[in-house]
Amino acid sequence: MRKLGVQAVEDIARGAAVMASGGGGDPYLGMVVARQTVEEFGPITLLELDEIPDEARVVVSMGLGAPTVLVEKVPRGTEPEFALQALESACGCAFDALLPSEAGGWNSLHPMLPAARRGLPLLDADGMGRAFPELQMVTWSVFGQKSSPIGVADERGNVMVVETDDNKRAEDLCRGATVMMGGNISLACYGMTGAQAKANSVAGTYTLCEEVGAILRSARANRVDAYDRLMERLGAVELFRGKVQDVERRTTGGFARGIATLEGMDAYRGGIFEMEFQNEFLMARRDGVPVCTAPDLIAAFDVETLTPITGEALKYGCRALVLGIPCAPQWRTPEGLAVVGPAAFGYEGVPYVPVEQRAY
Amino acid sequence: MRKLGVQAVEDIARGAAVMASGGGGDPYLGMVVARQTVEEFGPITLLELDEIPDEARVVVSMGLGAPTVLVEKVPRGTEPEFALQALESACGCAFDALLPSEAGGWNSLHPMLPAARRGLPLLDADGMGRAFPELQMVTWSVFGQKSSPIGVADERGNVMVVETDDNKRAEDLCRGATVMMGGNISLACYGMTGAQAKANSVAGTYTLCEEVGAILRSARANRVDAYDRLMERLGAVELFRGKVQDVERRTTGGFARGIATLEGMDAYRGGIFEMEFQNEFLMARRDGVPVCTAPDLIAAFDVETLTPITGEALKYGCRALVLGIPCAPQWRTPEGLAVVGPAAFGYEGVPYVPVEQRAY
């Protein structure tokens, strides 16, 4: 058990923007909201997974929608509690602890809001060890847990409760609600026991994000050292350095979708690099050849400052360093790849090869 | 109090397809489902509004979606009960009686399914005295009643409960659910007391539909006599007779939208008639001049058989008789016209003139 203060949540937001693989929402927004929350309500309690009782009631608190919308329609901050209240009212229970669905500049911070306001602990875990675009793309789903009932809320206090046995169907229904509710909403879902959380989550996500965020913060003082420590901490592979030549982006069906094209610089001069995204970067090709695919992470950084660049912030002229990062081991199983492998995103012909084993 | 047997529900389905102003769902489908239901569960009890106790709990049971979808994706018949159960579970109550939202070939029959299966009575009333495309377009809404909480269900048993103070927002949220749930779903909404139902509903809708349906049935024996009785019973105005030359129709955003163009025959030879629809026919123009607008009813019939033609059944070559029918008096108030007058459907420049007062 430890407490997360302002520095910790800022580091988490920054680090989570790396682990989010381009998605998960704007880290600056996340930092502002988290800082305000901690200043107003005090430090947040973080529990390791083995510190939560097996019979405790645990629930996921997450945002759903297009990150492109999030930066224009900034959350009020009460949505996560509205969603939690809707779920508690529907199931006639109260929850003992919260956890995030994924690592993300906004989604890592999301459960901190109701946690701080209610004085509930957070678990140092998530359901992805990164970010993925869809609700069913979590380890809990792979292990057969139901996402329903789901509390859904917008910033005006309009709420829904969704009940379905099929997590992909839950994604469809909540995505439809997202579109009708303005493009970004809050959910409370995947209610589970402490025992289930221990068995089926990716452990240590907040701590990892915090460490990565602290490394990036140190880049202001020594960029080369920070780069080396980052590569080592993440087991990362450098994929490309280049200048963004073009971004095709459309916010459609509750997602930000598109493709970014980079022209090589430094050692990569003459090369072309493409990153396709559905909120998250899912496929990276160098000169037409896949070099990293989901479920491995594709993370972009400003070449000079090592500031993470999320999908919605990519624009013409950005000078980006792109890393490939091995995903959590749960995703490299056949069951995991069925949910988040290349085929799950429409790349039918592309086999999954761990990023560190691909030849360059 | 009286019982509705097979003949009564068949007449109601046929008559409701007239009162639906082109919407409300296919009457043949409604007849088949209603016949099956009565044959399986026995006659359904119909109560006049003054027969329901003031403190009784009453709820609206309705379908939502595009009628074009309904004829391809025939309801299973259990959706209305799923929606009712979801609502009852959310509000921790049981309802004593059901009523329809509107007159419609399918929507008039919709509440009969849970009524027959549960042995609950139906009220001889609705919220429109016709059909309108949107959830907030009911007299209850005009009188300040909330539609929420709303139980929502599809045919697979996926359910939602929607809670919002704003009935137009409820429409948006449920319409979004409709799109994600396959284009046509069931709702249980506008929970109210018997006293509220008496004060704020349009009375006698089932009886009116049944009488109109019986008149249409008699057209097989004597079409001219049936036409005269129909005009008299409804206070209707003949708008046009013509052959359908073109139907532009698209099923989009959970609605069937479009425009039908008719070329005059008989006394109308040389004339052009247009009917615009959003599920229901909302605007009729003869030679470019509005001759009937919402909230008055625009009803189309096969010229030879007087069979009602709903919007989704209109096609090239149909020979149609089109009538204008005065709407329920509640809609002709300023409050009513604000919700369902021409401007509510985007006809900003068109003033509402009662159909029987328009000059021809």
XYZ file of C-alpha atoms in Angstrom:
720
model
C 0.000 0.000 0.000
C 1.253 3.446 -0.852
C -0.088 6.918 -1.519
C -0.089 8.656 -4.891
C 0.546 12.390 -4.637
C 0.728 15.064 -7.308
C 4.159 14.020 -8.642
C 3.122 10.376 -8.852
C -0.087 11.026 -10.763
C 1.704 13.369 -13.157
C 4.325 10.708 -13.831
C 1.602 8.104 -14.268
C -0.203 10.266 -16.825
C 3.027 10.795 -18.780
C 4.122 7.171 -18.603
C 0.661 5.874 -19.395
C 0.642 7.935 -22.581
C 3.593 5.754 -23.673
C 2.028 2.464 -22.641
C -1.224 3.528 -24.351
C 0.330 2.967 -27.783
C -1.055 6.265 -29.058
C -4.501 5.961 -27.477
C -6.012 6.259 -24.015
C -6.515 10.006 -24.176
C -4.463 13.151 -23.869
C -1.804 13.056 -21.106
C -1.860 16.814 -20.476
C -5.588 16.680 -19.845
C -5.036 13.683 -17.601
C -2.342 15.489 -15.636
C -4.483 18.581 -15.083
C -7.477 16.582 -13.926
C -5.394 14.324 -11.667
C -3.503 17.235 -10.125
C -6.756 19.046 -9.337
C -8.245 15.907 -7.862
C -5.291 15.170 -5.581
C -5.031 18.809 -4.510
C -8.707 18.857 -3.612
C -9.139 15.419 -2.043
C -5.619 14.456 -0.963
C -3.343 11.580 -2.020
C -4.908 8.408 -3.432
C -4.323 4.970 -1.908
C -2.761 2.407 -4.244
C -2.950 -1.279 -3.316
C -0.893 -4.105 -4.771
C -3.119 -6.903 -6.048
C -2.183 -9.190 -3.135
C -3.333 -6.544 -0.665
C -6.992 -6.713 -1.683
C -9.144 -9.362 0.068
C -10.403 -12.167 -2.189
C -14.021 -11.377 -1.382
C -13.733 -7.603 -1.965
C -15.912 -6.049 -4.663
C -13.779 -4.468 -7.351
C -14.902 -2.513 -10.413
C -13.349 -0.961 -13.506
C -13.780 2.786 -14.046
C -13.022 3.913 -17.601
C -13.714 6.415 -20.318
C -14.979 5.293 -23.721
C -14.902 7.213 -26.972
C -12.648 8.977 -29.418
C -9.542 10.686 -27.959
C -9.952 13.373 -30.625
C -13.224 14.364 -28.963
C -11.732 14.330 -25.469
C -9.407 17.254 -26.174
C -12.313 19.403 -27.380
C -14.981 18.281 -24.924
C -13.015 18.202 -21.684
C -14.595 15.965 -19.023
C -16.338 17.711 -16.158
C -14.868 15.154 -13.733
C -18.143 13.937 -12.245
C -18.940 11.472 -15.061
C -16.967 8.593 -13.510
C -18.983 8.846 -10.291
C -22.292 9.080 -12.167
C -21.413 5.851 -13.981
C -20.371 4.175 -10.730
C -23.575 5.262 -8.987
C -25.698 3.981 -11.876
C -24.025 0.580 -11.640
C -24.238 0.413 -7.845
C -27.891 1.355 -7.984
C -28.566 -1.343 -10.601
C -26.780 -4.138 -8.757
C -27.709 -2.952 -5.271
C -24.148 -3.061 -4.019
C -21.204 -0.818 -3.165
C -17.681 -1.363 -4.430
C -14.545 -1.548 -2.274
C -11.856 -0.684 -4.810
C -11.398 0.588 -8.351
C -9.039 -0.194 -11.172
C -8.418 1.154 -14.666
C -9.243 -0.767 -17.825
C -6.017 0.244 -19.515
C -2.937 2.419 -19.460
C -3.716 5.779 -20.993
C -3.101 9.466 -20.450
C -6.734 9.896 -19.546
C -7.875 6.371 -18.820
C -5.239 5.749 -16.148
C -6.466 8.837 -14.339
C -10.174 8.118 -14.808
C -10.607 5.818 -11.773
C -8.652 8.274 -9.601
C -11.581 10.704 -9.728
C -14.175 8.523 -8.023
C -11.438 6.941 -5.853
C -10.355 10.327 -4.500
C -13.888 11.612 -4.028
C -15.073 8.466 -2.275
C -11.855 7.656 -0.416
C -11.640 4.248 -2.130
C -8.336 2.527 -2.966
C -7.035 1.887 -6.470
C -5.496 -1.412 -7.529
C -2.046 -1.422 -9.145
C -3.280 -3.387 -12.168
C -5.343 -3.111 -15.333
C -6.888 -5.300 -18.003
C -4.452 -4.607 -20.850
C -0.999 -3.480 -19.688
C -1.397 -0.980 -22.542
C -4.442 0.534 -24.285
C -6.739 -1.092 -26.827
C -9.708 0.531 -28.527
C -12.530 -1.800 -27.522
C -14.272 -2.778 -24.310
C -13.888 -6.525 -24.736
C -10.140 -6.299 -25.408
C -9.132 -6.963 -21.804
C -7.571 -9.923 -20.042
C -10.741 -10.320 -17.956
C -12.660 -11.011 -21.146
C -10.065 -13.598 -22.210
C -10.592 -15.347 -18.866
C -14.378 -15.432 -19.333
C -15.469 -12.559 -17.101
C -18.587 -10.566 -18.039
C -18.406 -6.805 -18.487
C -22.121 -6.423 -17.605
C -23.905 -4.880 -15.882
C -22.330 -1.642 -17.088
C -23.052 1.815 -15.716
C -22.803 4.487 -18.445
C -22.869 8.250 -17.852
C -22.343 11.521 -19.649
C -21.384 14.869 -18.156
C -24.998 15.959 -17.778
C -25.927 13.074 -15.504
C -27.774 11.120 -18.169
C -27.135 7.474 -17.338
C -27.735 3.992 -18.696
C -27.239 0.503 -17.412
C -26.355 -2.076 -20.058
C -26.815 -5.806 -19.504
C -25.619 -8.422 -21.971
C -23.763 -11.708 -21.737
C -21.544 -10.924 -24.704
C -18.677 -8.481 -24.135
C -18.384 -7.599 -27.835
C -22.104 -6.824 -27.853
C -21.527 -4.676 -24.746
C -18.850 -2.793 -26.696
C -21.300 -2.198 -29.557
C -24.048 -0.955 -27.242
C -21.761 1.314 -25.239
C -20.113 2.632 -28.425
C -23.576 3.523 -29.722
C -24.223 5.350 -26.448
C -20.884 7.148 -26.851
C -21.924 8.487 -30.221
C -25.298 9.660 -28.907
C -23.787 11.115 -25.717
C -21.305 13.349 -27.483
C -18.314 11.161 -28.314
C -16.791 10.503 -24.907
C -18.440 9.034 -21.833
C -17.697 7.203 -18.571
C -18.322 3.568 -17.757
C -18.255 1.432 -14.625
C -17.994 -2.205 -15.659
C -16.351 -5.599 -15.146
C -17.498 -5.836 -11.545
C -15.455 -8.662 -10.025
C -14.147 -10.117 -6.785
C -10.704 -9.428 -5.401
C -9.827 -13.046 -6.224
C -10.803 -12.572 -9.871
C -8.851 -9.342 -10.078
C -5.740 -11.114 -8.781
C -6.117 -14.061 -11.134
C -6.963 -12.256 -14.359
C -5.431 -8.752 -14.379
C -2.131 -7.400 -15.661
C -0.285 -6.536 -12.433
C 1.745 -3.437 -11.644
C 0.477 -1.162 -14.405
C 0.405 2.029 -12.321
C 3.902 1.386 -11.000
C 5.234 0.705 -14.495
C 3.576 3.850 -15.865
C 4.957 5.885 -12.975
C 8.509 4.611 -13.595
C 8.267 5.314 -17.310
C 6.839 8.752 -16.598
C 9.690 9.534 -14.188
C 12.235 8.495 -16.831
C 10.591 10.799 -19.372
C 10.571 13.636 -16.859
C 14.328 13.166 -16.444
C 14.764 13.644 -20.205
C 14.661 17.374 -19.644
C 17.987 17.044 -17.837
C 19.600 14.286 -19.901
C 17.816 13.047 -23.009
C 20.355 10.413 -24.018
C 20.400 8.827 -20.590
C 16.590 8.895 -20.442
C 16.390 7.192 -23.842
C 18.710 4.406 -22.719
C 16.814 3.835 -19.477
C 13.485 3.853 -21.320
C 14.644 1.232 -23.840
C 15.932 -0.958 -21.030
C 12.903 -0.621 -18.755
C 10.475 -1.493 -21.571
C 12.592 -3.984 -23.536
C 11.794 -1.708 -26.472
C 12.966 -1.837 -30.089
C 13.555 1.351 -32.074
C 11.367 1.202 -35.181
C 11.907 4.556 -36.889
C 12.762 8.235 -36.669
C 11.057 10.537 -39.092
C 8.963 13.553 -39.895
C 5.207 13.261 -40.228
C 4.320 13.879 -43.866
C 0.617 13.186 -43.717
C -2.117 12.170 -41.288
C -5.431 10.879 -42.557
C -7.732 11.004 -39.587
C -11.494 10.719 -39.199
C -13.552 10.533 -36.026
C -16.233 8.046 -36.899
C -18.452 5.556 -35.089
C -17.049 6.595 -31.719
C -13.413 6.017 -32.718
C -10.542 8.077 -34.090
C -9.319 6.125 -37.127
C -6.646 6.800 -39.667
C -3.090 6.432 -40.850
C 0.033 8.540 -40.339
C 2.895 8.557 -42.832
C 6.436 9.489 -41.801
C 9.477 10.248 -43.961
C 12.745 8.974 -42.519
C 15.472 11.121 -40.959
C 18.942 10.414 -39.542
C 19.721 6.714 -40.042
C 16.289 6.191 -41.601
C 16.693 8.758 -44.401
C 14.896 7.646 -47.564
C 12.574 5.300 -45.682
C 8.780 5.567 -45.380
C 6.962 4.554 -42.223
C 3.228 4.143 -41.767
C 1.237 3.824 -38.553
C -2.429 2.815 -38.715
C -4.662 3.580 -35.771
C -8.091 2.936 -34.324
C -7.612 5.184 -31.282
C -4.415 3.166 -30.640
C -1.555 2.551 -33.114
C -2.185 -1.011 -34.250
C 0.070 -1.606 -37.239
C 3.447 -0.128 -38.177
C 4.958 -0.706 -41.624
C 8.426 0.321 -42.754
C 8.706 0.550 -46.528
C 5.522 -1.491 -46.738
C 6.689 -4.311 -44.451
C 5.005 -4.843 -41.037
C 7.536 -4.166 -38.273
C 5.232 -4.110 -35.267
C 1.578 -5.104 -34.838
C -0.940 -5.357 -32.030
C -0.859 -6.665 -29.381
C 2.701 -5.285 -29.158
C 2.877 -1.556 -28.468
C 3.775 1.143 -30.959
C 4.754 4.335 -29.141
C 5.659 7.702 -30.655
C 7.747 10.414 -28.986
C 8.948 13.872 -29.865
C 12.538 13.287 -31.030
C 13.912 16.230 -29.058
C 12.038 16.059 -25.757
C 10.862 12.423 -25.559
C 7.337 13.720 -24.904
C 4.870 10.969 -25.875
C 2.753 11.795 -28.942
C -0.751 10.334 -28.859
C -2.668 9.607 -32.035
C -4.787 12.748 -31.879
C -1.678 14.948 -31.438
C 0.163 13.623 -34.513
C 0.332 16.266 -37.220
C 2.301 17.372 -40.224
C 5.842 18.260 -39.298
C 6.078 16.329 -36.015
C 9.551 14.846 -35.720
C 8.885 11.498 -34.110
C 10.841 8.636 -32.607
C 8.810 5.427 -32.793
C 9.417 2.453 -30.498
C 8.020 -1.069 -30.521
C 7.384 -2.448 -27.025
C 6.610 -6.081 -26.113
C 3.070 -6.471 -24.749
C 2.044 -8.204 -21.519
C 2.631 -11.984 -21.793
C -1.111 -12.706 -21.410
C -1.650 -11.356 -24.939
C 0.872 -13.675 -26.573
C -1.216 -16.773 -25.858
C -3.591 -18.159 -28.540
C -6.554 -16.979 -26.431
C -5.095 -13.505 -26.126
C -4.207 -13.227 -29.810
C -7.760 -14.249 -30.733
C -8.997 -11.087 -28.987
C -6.295 -8.546 -29.881
C -4.053 -10.096 -32.535
C -3.685 -8.535 -36.002
C -6.772 -10.388 -37.313
C -8.968 -8.881 -34.578
C -8.314 -5.499 -36.187
C -8.846 -6.640 -39.753
C -5.239 -7.525 -40.675
C -6.241 -11.013 -41.722
C -3.124 -11.919 -43.650
C -0.574 -10.640 -41.137
C 0.739 -13.233 -38.673
C 1.672 -12.045 -35.208
C 5.422 -12.056 -34.620
C 6.743 -10.664 -31.319
C 8.293 -7.281 -32.073
C 11.673 -8.203 -30.615
C 11.852 -11.229 -32.959
C 11.024 -9.418 -36.195
C 14.010 -8.974 -38.542
C 14.875 -5.433 -39.647
C -64.057 -3.603 -19.666
C -64.200 -5.925 -22.624
C -62.186 -8.721 -24.184
C -60.249 -8.495 -27.429
C -60.382 -11.714 -29.451
C -58.787 -12.612 -32.758
C -61.219 -10.565 -34.897
C -60.798 -7.512 -32.700
C -56.997 -7.540 -32.778
C -56.998 -8.083 -36.540
C -59.309 -5.105 -36.988
C -57.155 -3.049 -34.623
C -54.028 -3.849 -36.625
C -55.726 -2.868 -39.877
C -57.317 0.281 -38.490
C -54.156 1.307 -36.665
C -52.257 1.161 -39.939
C -54.561 3.980 -41.089
C -54.235 6.043 -37.920
C -50.456 5.537 -38.055
C -50.157 7.973 -40.973
C -47.845 5.615 -42.840
C -45.726 4.597 -39.836
C -46.110 2.375 -36.792
C -45.023 -0.789 -38.545
C -46.463 -3.321 -40.934
C -50.121 -4.280 -40.248
C -49.814 -7.804 -41.668
C -46.949 -8.529 -39.301
C -48.998 -7.041 -36.469
C -51.995 -9.202 -37.339
C -49.950 -12.388 -37.437
C -48.278 -11.697 -34.108
C -51.533 -10.643 -32.427
C -53.453 -13.644 -33.742
C -50.772 -16.016 -32.486
C -50.722 -14.309 -29.121
C -54.481 -14.435 -28.593
C -54.681 -18.021 -29.807
C -51.965 -19.034 -27.375
C -52.904 -16.962 -24.314
C -56.601 -16.214 -24.825
C -58.455 -12.899 -25.257
C -56.894 -9.718 -23.881
C -58.663 -7.480 -21.375
C -59.227 -3.890 -22.510
C -60.094 -1.232 -19.904
C -61.556 2.189 -20.535
C -59.444 4.908 -18.922
C -62.026 5.504 -16.178
C -61.873 1.844 -15.194
C -58.262 1.993 -14.023
C -57.687 3.039 -10.375
C -55.921 6.386 -9.931
C -53.101 4.786 -7.948
C -52.494 1.910 -10.403
C -49.055 1.655 -11.996
C -49.308 1.973 -15.745
C -46.538 1.715 -18.342
C -46.099 2.178 -22.072
C -44.894 -0.786 -24.133
C -43.615 0.159 -27.571
C -41.291 -0.687 -30.422
C -38.692 1.807 -31.619
C -36.865 1.826 -34.935
C -37.313 1.881 -38.661
C -40.439 0.125 -40.041
C -38.375 -0.878 -43.075
C -36.244 -3.013 -40.761
C -39.257 -4.553 -39.022
C -40.459 -6.354 -42.135
C -37.065 -7.986 -42.639
C -36.166 -8.655 -39.012
C -39.458 -9.940 -37.658
C -39.763 -9.595 -33.868
C -39.420 -12.767 -31.842
C -42.260 -11.622 -29.571
C -40.382 -11.802 -26.293
C -38.682 -8.391 -26.634
C -41.567 -6.449 -25.057
C -41.383 -8.574 -21.928
C -37.586 -8.298 -21.738
C -37.934 -4.510 -21.821
C -40.677 -4.569 -19.194
C -38.629 -6.834 -16.923
C -35.587 -4.587 -17.258
C -37.651 -1.576 -16.214
C -39.353 -3.389 -13.348
C -36.029 -4.631 -12.102
C -34.573 -1.112 -12.260
C -37.429 0.575 -10.433
C -38.182 -2.331 -8.096
C -41.871 -2.363 -8.946
C -44.474 -4.294 -10.950
C -46.947 -2.690 -13.323
C -50.720 -3.191 -13.260
C -51.654 -2.251 -16.819
C -50.084 -1.466 -20.201
C -50.836 0.954 -22.968
C -49.430 1.659 -26.413
C -47.466 4.780 -27.282
C -49.223 5.234 -30.578
C -51.562 3.778 -33.163
C -49.643 1.588 -35.570
C -49.872 -1.742 -37.333
C -47.141 -3.064 -35.102
C -47.047 -0.596 -32.238
C -50.718 -1.046 -31.351
C -50.087 -4.760 -31.018
C -46.797 -4.423 -29.145
C -48.292 -4.074 -25.621
C -50.660 -6.993 -26.296
C -47.725 -9.389 -26.155
C -46.680 -8.771 -22.557
C -50.328 -8.142 -21.593
C -51.408 -11.560 -22.884
C -48.417 -13.391 -21.452
C -48.745 -11.759 -18.046
C -52.547 -11.570 -17.908
C -52.393 -7.767 -17.518
C -55.083 -5.416 -18.886
C -54.554 -2.917 -21.689
C -55.845 0.644 -21.545
C -58.006 1.940 -24.400
C -55.769 4.974 -24.933
C -52.394 6.044 -26.278
C -50.079 9.056 -26.303
C -50.636 10.229 -29.869
C -53.981 9.171 -31.336
C -51.875 8.440 -34.423
C -48.166 7.605 -34.901
C -45.176 9.950 -34.736
C -41.548 8.999 -35.259
C -39.976 10.095 -31.970
C -40.216 9.058 -28.331
C -40.917 12.537 -26.948
C -43.763 13.174 -29.411
C -46.503 12.069 -27.029
C -49.162 13.915 -25.079
C -47.525 12.755 -21.819
C -44.430 14.694 -22.787
C -46.520 17.788 -23.530
C -47.978 17.520 -20.019
C -44.541 17.295 -18.430
C -44.243 13.569 -17.730
C -40.810 11.904 -17.831
C -40.172 8.971 -20.142
C -37.367 7.667 -17.865
C -36.454 5.238 -16.527
C -36.718 3.319 -19.789
C -36.272 -0.423 -20.199
C -34.736 -1.288 -23.590
C -34.406 -4.803 -25.037
C -33.492 -6.587 -28.225
C -34.551 -10.051 -29.343
C -31.493 -11.708 -27.831
C -32.266 -10.518 -24.323
C -29.648 -7.778 -24.292
C -31.139 -5.002 -22.182
C -30.468 -1.440 -21.086
C -32.039 0.949 -18.669
C -31.862 4.613 -19.681
C -32.296 7.435 -17.170
C -32.492 11.080 -18.197
C -34.713 14.023 -17.294
C -35.032 15.155 -20.897
C -37.392 13.200 -23.157
C -35.680 14.367 -26.346
C -32.365 13.181 -24.896
C -34.072 9.873 -24.086
C -35.118 9.645 -27.735
C -31.516 10.231 -28.838
C -30.129 7.615 -26.456
C -32.733 5.003 -27.333
C -32.379 5.729 -31.059
C -28.641 5.120 -30.709
C -29.429 1.830 -29.000
C -31.824 0.981 -31.834
C -29.067 1.393 -34.384
C -26.647 -0.775 -32.374
C -29.316 -3.389 -31.602
C -30.225 -4.057 -35.218
C -32.697 -1.312 -36.177
C -35.778 -2.283 -34.201
C -36.113 -2.818 -30.450
C -38.625 -2.805 -27.612
C -39.043 -0.206 -24.877
C -40.976 0.026 -21.621
C -41.249 3.688 -20.665
C -43.416 6.538 -19.410
C -44.257 4.743 -16.179
C -47.189 6.653 -14.689
C -50.149 6.431 -12.338
C -53.677 5.647 -13.423
C -54.552 9.262 -12.639
C -51.836 10.562 -14.948
C -52.921 8.188 -17.702
C -56.491 9.494 -17.437
C -55.458 13.142 -17.432
C -52.858 13.108 -20.196
C -53.620 10.360 -22.737
C -55.615 10.312 -25.949
C -58.671 8.219 -25.028
C -60.332 5.481 -27.049
C -57.534 4.751 -29.507
C -58.025 0.966 -29.610
C -61.777 1.329 -30.097
C -61.289 3.858 -32.877
C -58.715 1.643 -34.611
C -61.009 -1.359 -34.282
C -63.938 0.538 -35.842
C -61.776 1.784 -38.703
C -60.394 -1.720 -39.208
C -63.903 -3.200 -39.324
C -64.934 -0.621 -41.940
C -61.911 -1.521 -44.067
C -62.700 -5.211 -43.713
C -66.207 -4.514 -45.073
C -64.653 -2.951 -48.188
C -64.266 -6.440 -49.614
C -68.064 -6.605 -49.821
C -68.845 -2.986 -50.710
C -65.996 -0.607 -51.413
C -68.060 2.513 -52.053
C -70.028 2.128 -48.859
C -66.819 1.471 -46.891
C -65.220 4.608 -48.336
C -68.188 6.743 -47.277
C -68.240 5.315 -43.754
C -64.479 5.767 -43.426
C -64.627 9.434 -44.454
C -67.439 10.072 -42.022
C -65.941 8.203 -39.075
C -62.615 10.023 -39.417
C -63.835 13.428 -40.606
C -61.346 12.879 -43.411
C -60.557 14.987 -46.482
C -59.621 13.363 -49.787
C -56.224 14.747 -50.799
C -55.349 12.843 -53.973
C -55.635 9.724 -56.088
C -52.648 8.748 -58.112
C -49.988 6.286 -59.156
C -46.661 6.171 -57.373
C -44.006 7.382 -59.813
C -41.008 7.370 -57.512
C -40.019 6.604 -53.928
C -36.748 7.886 -52.537
C -36.214 5.930 -49.357
C -33.238 5.445 -47.060
C -33.059 3.725 -43.709
C -30.701 5.909 -41.730
C -30.073 6.811 -38.104
C -32.784 4.424 -36.919
C -35.482 5.944 -39.155
C -36.954 5.278 -42.606
C -36.801 8.647 -44.378
C -37.754 9.730 -47.845
C -40.271 11.132 -50.261
C -42.875 9.519 -52.509
C -44.104 11.181 -55.704
C -47.510 10.352 -57.213
C -48.924 11.233 -60.626
C -52.638 12.044 -60.604
C -55.392 9.787 -61.950
C -59.178 10.186 -62.316
C -60.148 13.692 -61.212
C -56.522 14.430 -60.315
C -55.110 13.724 -63.798
C -52.197 16.020 -64.576
C -51.483 16.724 -60.910
C -48.352 15.834 -58.939
C -48.488 14.849 -55.283
C -45.581 14.436 -52.892
C -45.502 12.802 -49.457
C -42.432 13.244 -47.265
C -41.842 10.786 -44.457
C -39.710 10.118 -41.398
C -41.285 6.741 -40.608
C -44.649 8.581 -40.728
C -45.956 10.751 -43.598
C -45.405 14.271 -42.294
C -45.973 16.607 -45.232
C -48.168 16.289 -48.325
C -47.868 18.744 -51.217
C -50.133 18.923 -54.256
C -48.481 20.673 -57.186
C -45.944 22.069 -54.707
C -48.512 23.468 -52.265
C -48.847 21.955 -48.750
C -52.270 20.336 -48.394
C -51.741 18.444 -45.154
C -48.974 18.567 -42.520
C -48.247 17.008 -39.158
C -49.824 16.783 -36.686
C -52.769 16.001 -38.982
C -52.693 12.513 -40.448
C -51.829 11.595 -44.026
C -53.075 8.101 -44.826
C -52.588 6.130 -48.035
C -54.789 3.263 -49.267
C -54.867 0.944 -52.224
C -57.435 2.533 -54.529
C -59.156 -0.775 -55.310
C -59.192 -2.556 -51.952
C -58.850 0.276 -49.398
C -55.949 -1.659 -47.851
C -53.770 0.814 -45.911
C -50.332 1.366 -47.441
C -47.597 2.086 -44.913
C -44.481 4.052 -45.831
C -42.286 0.992 -46.241
C -44.834 -0.667 -48.584
C -45.087 2.277 -51.001
C -43.491 1.424 -54.321
C -43.525 2.280 -57.994
C -46.890 1.542 -59.572
C -48.993 1.561 -56.377
C -52.348 3.164 -57.145
C -53.097 5.099 -54.004
C -55.930 7.049 -52.463
C -54.583 9.595 -49.978
C -56.673 11.046 -47.165
C -56.012 13.864 -44.713
C -57.401 13.168 -41.242
C -57.741 15.669 -38.380
C -55.430 14.834 -35.467
C -56.415 14.528 -31.800
C -57.344 17.949 -30.378
C -54.441 17.861 -27.877
C -52.043 18.410 -30.788
C -53.746 21.565 -32.028
C -52.776 23.545 -28.924
C -49.649 25.746 -28.945
C -47.977 23.261 -26.565
C -48.859 20.360 -28.844
C -47.740 22.103 -32.017
C -44.406 22.946 -30.392
C -43.713 19.206 -30.130
C -45.203 17.870 -33.380
C -46.054 20.856 -35.591
C -44.427 21.332 -39.009
C -41.421 23.144 -37.480
C -40.652 20.163 -35.196
C -39.898 18.196 -38.372
C -37.862 20.899 -40.060
C -40.627 22.609 -42.061
C -39.793 25.979 -40.533
C -41.654 28.159 -43.003
C -44.869 26.141 -43.132
C -47.618 27.282 -40.735
C -49.952 24.659 -39.360
C -53.447 24.898 -40.787
C -56.004 22.224 -39.818
C -56.429 19.948 -42.830
C -60.185 20.440 -43.004
C -59.659 24.231 -43.227
C -57.116 24.214 -46.026
C -58.473 25.438 -49.380
C -58.186 23.056 -52.333
